[in-house]
């Protein structure tokens, strides 16, 4: 079955640590996105990538970094500069950024600072 | 700046009733308006979507109504069922780039 796989499902980070969230898709989708979800605030865009080796900042990119070395992979690193990283992180992809096919989402990673 | 405002934040409906969730947008360049359904611990899934050239779209028990002049759109769930209990997000995007701007979400509970 095609889809988006996010791992791990749960992640705990100590203060000052960098952690990396994995996002892999086998849908042959061109564009990939990272969203952060906090209660009552909907989904906020962190980073997005429309093609390999290219990505852009979203609305809340500070304290995060990404890479897009392969079409199917778009990992997100939460750095120690992110002051409040506890949240539910969602990765999404879409086939053609200009055609509005809608997003396919992964099942998310819940990150908690301990 | 919140470009898509969604209301209510939470909604309780009796089984068989109609659930109505409203969204308002500011950017007149938006031309794609999807709704997503999210169950706890899962990612959102596309439920139904509409473009501004139509005023209504229906898929089964789910209907989107769109009012371009008022810059508003709404989701109606007819004959609501306990299995519809989830969080619903409206969203909007401009064609090129396809970046979705999401509303704040509505947590729907359908009581048996």
Short mmCIF file of C-alpha atoms in Angstrom, two decimals:
data_model
loop_
_atom_site.label_atom_id
_atom_site.label_comp_id
_atom_site.label_asym_id
_atom_site.label_seq_id
_atom_site.Cartn_x
_atom_site.Cartn_y
_atom_site.Cartn_z
CA UNK A 1 0.00 0.00 0.00
CA UNK A 2 1.19 3.49 -0.81
CA UNK A 3 1.35 6.07 1.89
CA UNK A 4 3.40 8.23 4.19
CA UNK A 5 5.30 6.73 7.09
CA UNK A 6 6.33 8.86 10.00
CA UNK A 7 8.62 7.60 12.72
CA UNK A 8 8.86 7.37 15.58
CA UNK A 9 5.27 7.65 16.76
CA UNK A 10 6.42 9.03 20.11
CA UNK A 11 9.65 10.88 20.82
CA UNK A 12 11.06 12.35 23.98
CA UNK A 13 13.68 15.08 23.90
CA UNK A 14 15.85 16.38 26.65
CA UNK A 15 16.59 20.07 26.96
CA UNK A 16 19.36 21.11 24.57
CA UNK A 17 19.07 18.08 22.34
CA UNK A 18 18.48 17.98 18.62
CA UNK A 19 16.09 15.31 17.42
CA UNK A 20 15.14 14.20 13.92
CA UNK A 21 11.69 13.11 12.83
CA UNK A 22 11.48 10.80 9.84
CA UNK A 23 9.01 11.12 6.97
CA UNK A 24 9.03 8.68 4.05
CA UNK A 25 6.51 8.42 1.20
CA UNK A 26 6.14 5.82 -1.56
CA UNK A 27 3.46 7.72 -3.46
CA UNK A 28 5.91 9.30 -5.92
CA UNK A 29 4.64 12.67 -4.76
CA UNK A 30 6.59 15.77 -5.70
CA UNK A 31 5.84 18.07 -2.79
CA UNK A 32 6.25 17.38 0.90
CA UNK A 33 5.33 19.43 3.94
CA UNK A 34 5.84 19.54 7.69
CA UNK A 35 3.14 20.88 9.97
CA UNK A 36 3.02 21.40 13.69
CA UNK A 37 -0.25 20.84 15.52
CA UNK A 38 -1.00 22.37 18.91
CA UNK A 39 -4.38 22.17 20.67
CA UNK A 40 -6.75 24.85 19.44
CA UNK A 41 -4.27 26.27 16.91
CA UNK A 42 -4.87 24.10 13.90
CA UNK A 43 -1.94 23.15 11.70
CA UNK A 44 0.94 25.51 11.18
CA UNK A 45 3.41 25.12 8.32
CA UNK A 46 7.04 24.63 9.31
CA UNK A 47 8.80 23.82 6.01
CA UNK A 48 7.89 22.60 2.58
CA UNK A 49 9.66 21.19 -0.44
CA UNK A 50 8.37 21.04 -3.99
CA UNK A 51 11.37 19.32 -5.56
CA UNK A 52 14.46 17.43 -4.48
CA UNK A 53 17.27 19.54 -3.04
CA UNK A 54 14.99 22.54 -2.60
CA UNK A 55 12.87 23.64 0.35
CA UNK A 56 11.33 26.80 1.74
CA UNK A 57 10.46 28.09 5.19
CA UNK A 58 6.88 28.12 6.31
CA UNK A 59 5.25 30.28 8.95
CA UNK A 60 7.10 28.88 11.97
CA UNK A 61 10.50 27.66 10.68
CA UNK A 62 12.61 29.08 13.51
CA UNK A 63 14.31 26.30 15.46
CA UNK A 64 13.72 23.67 12.77
CA UNK A 65 15.71 22.40 9.81
CA UNK A 66 14.97 20.01 6.94
CA UNK A 67 16.63 18.30 4.01
CA UNK A 68 15.30 16.82 0.76
CA UNK A 69 18.06 14.67 -0.67
CA UNK A 70 15.65 12.07 -2.03
CA UNK A 71 12.17 12.48 -3.47
CA UNK A 72 10.67 10.04 -1.00
CA UNK A 73 12.26 11.43 2.17
CA UNK A 74 11.83 14.72 4.03
CA UNK A 75 13.26 14.53 7.56
CA UNK A 76 12.67 17.30 10.08
CA UNK A 77 15.22 18.20 12.75
CA UNK A 78 13.99 19.97 15.85
CA UNK A 79 16.98 21.87 17.17
CA UNK A 80 17.73 23.13 20.66
CA UNK A 81 16.86 26.61 19.38
CA UNK A 82 13.18 25.63 19.29
CA UNK A 83 12.03 26.82 22.71
CA UNK A 84 8.70 25.03 22.88
CA UNK A 85 8.94 21.88 20.78
CA UNK A 86 6.31 19.79 22.54
CA UNK A 87 3.66 19.22 19.87
CA UNK A 88 2.22 16.77 17.36
CA UNK A 89 4.16 16.87 14.08
CA UNK A 90 2.54 15.94 10.80
CA UNK A 91 4.19 15.26 7.47
CA UNK A 92 2.17 15.53 4.27
CA UNK A 93 2.72 15.16 0.55
CA UNK A 94 0.93 15.95 -2.67
CA UNK A 95 1.43 14.85 -6.24
CA UNK A 96 1.56 18.14 -8.08
CA UNK A 97 1.90 21.38 -6.16
CA UNK A 98 0.04 23.34 -8.81
CA UNK A 99 -2.91 21.03 -9.31
CA UNK A 100 -4.55 20.96 -5.88
CA UNK A 101 -4.92 17.22 -5.53
CA UNK A 102 -5.06 17.54 -1.79
CA UNK A 103 -2.66 16.35 0.84
CA UNK A 104 -1.93 12.86 2.08
CA UNK A 105 -0.87 12.98 5.71
CA UNK A 106 1.21 10.63 7.79
CA UNK A 107 0.06 9.44 11.21
CA UNK A 108 2.21 11.94 13.04
CA UNK A 109 4.97 12.03 15.64
CA UNK A 110 4.23 13.25 19.13
CA UNK A 111 7.28 15.03 20.53
CA UNK A 112 7.59 15.73 24.24
CA UNK A 113 10.33 17.61 26.03
CA UNK A 114 11.35 15.95 29.29
CA UNK B 1 -2.16 36.45 10.92
CA UNK B 2 -4.89 33.86 10.80
CA UNK B 3 -6.20 33.82 7.27
CA UNK B 4 -8.81 31.11 7.81
CA UNK B 5 -11.07 31.37 10.86
CA UNK B 6 -13.07 28.34 11.89
CA UNK B 7 -15.98 28.08 14.28
CA UNK B 8 -17.08 26.65 16.60
CA UNK B 9 -14.06 25.20 18.39
CA UNK B 10 -16.18 22.35 19.70
CA UNK B 11 -19.58 20.98 18.84
CA UNK B 12 -21.86 18.41 20.43
CA UNK B 13 -24.65 16.95 18.31
CA UNK B 14 -27.16 14.20 18.94
CA UNK B 15 -27.11 11.14 16.70
CA UNK B 16 -29.15 11.83 13.59
CA UNK B 17 -28.76 15.58 13.86
CA UNK B 18 -27.03 18.01 11.54
CA UNK B 19 -23.50 19.18 12.34
CA UNK B 20 -22.51 22.55 10.90
CA UNK B 21 -18.98 23.95 10.93
CA UNK B 22 -18.18 27.35 9.49
CA UNK B 23 -15.05 28.91 8.04
CA UNK B 24 -14.24 32.41 6.85
CA UNK B 25 -11.24 33.44 4.83
CA UNK B 26 -9.56 36.73 4.06
CA UNK B 27 -7.42 36.12 0.99
CA UNK B 28 -9.54 36.44 -2.15
CA UNK B 29 -6.81 34.65 -4.12
CA UNK B 30 -7.70 31.34 -2.45
CA UNK B 31 -9.21 28.99 -5.02
CA UNK B 32 -9.33 25.59 -3.34
CA UNK B 33 -11.18 24.80 -0.13
CA UNK B 34 -10.83 21.31 1.35
CA UNK B 35 -12.09 19.84 4.57
CA UNK B 36 -10.09 17.31 6.54
CA UNK B 37 -11.20 14.84 9.18
CA UNK B 38 -8.82 13.79 11.93
CA UNK B 39 -9.26 11.01 14.47
CA UNK B 40 -7.21 11.05 17.69
CA UNK B 41 -3.58 10.09 17.18
CA UNK B 42 -3.95 10.03 13.40
CA UNK B 43 -3.13 12.38 10.57
CA UNK B 44 -5.93 14.32 8.89
CA UNK B 45 -7.63 12.75 5.88
CA UNK B 46 -9.22 14.63 3.01
CA UNK B 47 -12.98 14.54 3.35
CA UNK B 48 -14.37 16.79 0.63
CA UNK B 49 -13.20 19.84 -1.28
CA UNK B 50 -14.73 22.65 -3.34
CA UNK B 51 -13.59 25.30 -5.79
CA UNK B 52 -15.17 28.79 -5.90
CA UNK B 53 -16.92 28.23 -9.23
CA UNK B 54 -19.62 26.16 -7.48
CA UNK B 55 -21.79 27.08 -4.51
CA UNK B 56 -22.36 23.60 -3.14
CA UNK B 57 -20.83 20.14 -3.31
CA UNK B 58 -22.30 17.01 -1.80
CA UNK B 59 -20.70 13.65 -1.13
CA UNK B 60 -22.89 11.26 0.78
CA UNK B 61 -23.81 12.82 4.11
CA UNK B 62 -21.22 15.59 3.75
CA UNK B 63 -21.98 18.89 2.00
CA UNK B 64 -19.83 21.97 1.49
CA UNK B 65 -21.64 25.26 0.99
CA UNK B 66 -19.61 28.11 -0.45
CA UNK B 67 -20.42 31.83 -0.43
CA UNK B 68 -17.82 33.67 -2.48
CA UNK B 69 -19.14 37.18 -1.82
CA UNK B 70 -19.12 36.63 1.93
CA UNK B 71 -15.81 34.76 1.80
CA UNK B 72 -17.30 31.94 3.83
CA UNK B 73 -17.72 28.21 3.44
CA UNK B 74 -19.23 25.60 5.67
CA UNK B 75 -19.40 21.85 6.19
CA UNK B 76 -22.73 20.20 6.87
CA UNK B 77 -22.86 16.63 8.15
CA UNK B 78 -26.34 15.22 7.77
CA UNK B 79 -27.63 12.37 9.93
CA UNK B 80 -24.56 12.68 12.17
CA UNK B 81 -23.28 9.40 13.60
CA UNK B 82 -21.06 8.62 16.62
CA UNK B 83 -18.41 7.47 14.14
CA UNK B 84 -18.27 11.04 12.83
CA UNK B 85 -16.81 12.16 16.17
CA UNK B 86 -13.47 13.66 15.20
CA UNK B 87 -11.71 16.96 14.68
CA UNK B 88 -12.53 18.72 11.44
CA UNK B 89 -10.29 21.25 9.74
CA UNK B 90 -11.16 23.59 6.94
CA UNK B 91 -8.36 24.84 4.75
CA UNK B 92 -7.68 27.05 1.77
CA UNK B 93 -4.96 27.43 -0.81
CA UNK B 94 -3.99 29.34 -3.90
CA UNK B 95 -3.52 27.18 -6.95
CA UNK B 96 0.21 27.44 -7.54
CA UNK B 97 2.25 26.04 -4.68
CA UNK B 98 -0.72 24.29 -3.12
CA UNK B 99 0.24 25.35 0.39
CA UNK B 100 -2.77 24.90 2.58
CA UNK B 101 -3.70 27.40 5.27
CA UNK B 102 -5.72 25.63 7.92
CA UNK B 103 -8.45 26.80 10.24
CA UNK B 104 -8.12 26.17 13.95
CA UNK B 105 -10.19 22.97 13.93
CA UNK B 106 -13.53 21.90 15.37
CA UNK B 107 -13.83 18.99 17.74
CA UNK B 108 -17.13 17.26 16.98
CA UNK B 109 -18.78 14.85 19.38
CA UNK B 110 -21.88 12.98 18.25
CA UNK B 111 -23.81 11.55 21.18
CA UNK B 112 -25.58 8.22 20.69
#
